[in-house]
Amino acid sequence: MIHSTERNTSLRISLRSSPVRKYVRMRQRYLKEHRPGLYSSLILSEKLYPHLLEIDRAVRERTDAMLPRMMEAAGVTEELKARDPMRWVGLMNTLKAQAEEVIFQELIYA
């Protein structure tokens, strides 16, 4: 939700009222701290929230595309899950961390 003051001197993005995902918060913090010009421009043009929603969508799509391929390459299967659940969980955590590293570079810190 976008709020502006009566004088329209400052625009403030309130993401607390919507379900905000981890990557959206990370992208917003990155823009604010490392790309303040772009951050201000997105706020003033009322495009920050749509930008953050697009990042959220892109992260979900990228993760959905990456994980199955990574699982197949690593031999992480439903059979492994049934046979050795702790190993399966460990491998899945590792794969998710690897996918996050790619996502950070491609979408969050770009």
XYZ file of C-alpha atoms in Angstrom:
110
model
C 0.000 0.000 0.000
C 1.355 3.440 -0.876
C 0.780 6.333 1.478
C 1.555 9.964 0.771
C 1.428 12.921 3.075
C -1.070 15.737 2.620
C 1.623 17.959 1.137
C 2.873 15.114 -1.025
C 6.383 15.839 0.235
C 7.170 12.261 1.048
C 5.923 8.975 -0.196
C 6.197 5.981 2.023
C 5.836 2.391 1.068
C 4.132 0.294 3.691
C 4.751 -3.339 2.951
C 3.682 -4.428 6.414
C 0.031 -4.702 5.392
C 0.708 -7.295 2.714
C 2.417 -10.655 2.904
C 6.018 -9.662 2.286
C 8.475 -12.303 1.356
C 12.083 -12.456 2.435
C 13.448 -11.567 -1.005
C 11.210 -8.508 -1.335
C 12.563 -7.136 1.938
C 16.113 -7.930 0.855
C 15.651 -6.186 -2.505
C 14.117 -3.127 -0.865
C 16.965 -2.918 1.660
C 19.540 -3.342 -1.132
C 18.000 -0.539 -3.185
C 17.739 1.750 -0.176
C 21.332 1.190 0.969
C 23.226 0.693 -2.300
C 21.115 2.311 -5.029
C 19.512 5.299 -3.285
C 18.951 7.185 -6.540
C 17.013 4.324 -8.085
C 15.187 3.739 -4.808
C 14.074 7.390 -4.657
C 13.082 7.357 -8.311
C 10.955 4.249 -7.836
C 9.261 5.783 -4.807
C 8.581 9.118 -6.486
C 7.204 7.448 -9.601
C 5.105 5.112 -7.427
C 6.811 2.121 -9.039
C 8.621 0.688 -6.010
C 5.821 -1.613 -4.910
C 5.196 -2.993 -8.441
C 8.967 -3.472 -8.794
C 9.126 -5.415 -5.531
C 6.145 -7.551 -6.537
C 7.876 -8.312 -9.837
C 11.022 -9.358 -7.950
C 8.896 -11.647 -5.770
C 7.301 -13.225 -8.845
C 10.657 -13.643 -10.582
C 12.235 -15.247 -7.504
C 9.405 -17.768 -7.238
C 9.589 -18.617 -10.948
C 13.369 -18.924 -10.913
C 13.315 -21.121 -7.808
C 10.575 -23.327 -9.255
C 12.657 -23.790 -12.409
C 16.017 -24.344 -10.694
C 15.237 -26.700 -7.829
C 13.859 -29.671 -9.807
C 16.905 -29.654 -12.110
C 19.274 -29.353 -9.166
C 17.457 -32.157 -7.339
C 17.734 -34.444 -10.340
C 21.439 -33.693 -10.782
C 22.101 -34.362 -7.079
C 20.029 -37.550 -6.982
C 17.488 -36.128 -4.542
C 14.396 -38.270 -5.118
C 11.210 -39.295 -3.370
C 12.808 -42.704 -2.920
C 15.690 -41.103 -1.013
C 13.184 -39.126 1.037
C 11.445 -42.364 2.078
C 14.655 -44.311 2.636
C 16.801 -41.670 4.378
C 14.744 -38.598 5.350
C 17.572 -36.880 7.232
C 19.911 -37.113 4.250
C 17.116 -35.861 1.983
C 16.525 -32.832 4.241
C 20.242 -32.072 4.352
C 20.559 -32.252 0.581
C 17.440 -30.123 0.073
C 18.788 -27.465 2.445
C 22.070 -27.440 0.530
C 20.288 -27.146 -2.822
C 18.063 -24.337 -1.566
C 21.123 -22.449 -0.298
C 22.821 -22.873 -3.684
C 19.692 -21.672 -5.486
C 19.504 -18.658 -3.171
C 23.073 -17.673 -4.051
C 22.143 -17.591 -7.734
C 18.932 -15.696 -7.008
C 20.777 -13.135 -4.881
C 23.170 -12.348 -7.716
C 20.609 -12.388 -10.529
C 17.623 -10.685 -8.916
C 18.259 -9.196 -5.494
C 21.671 -7.545 -5.863
C 21.445 -6.641 -9.541
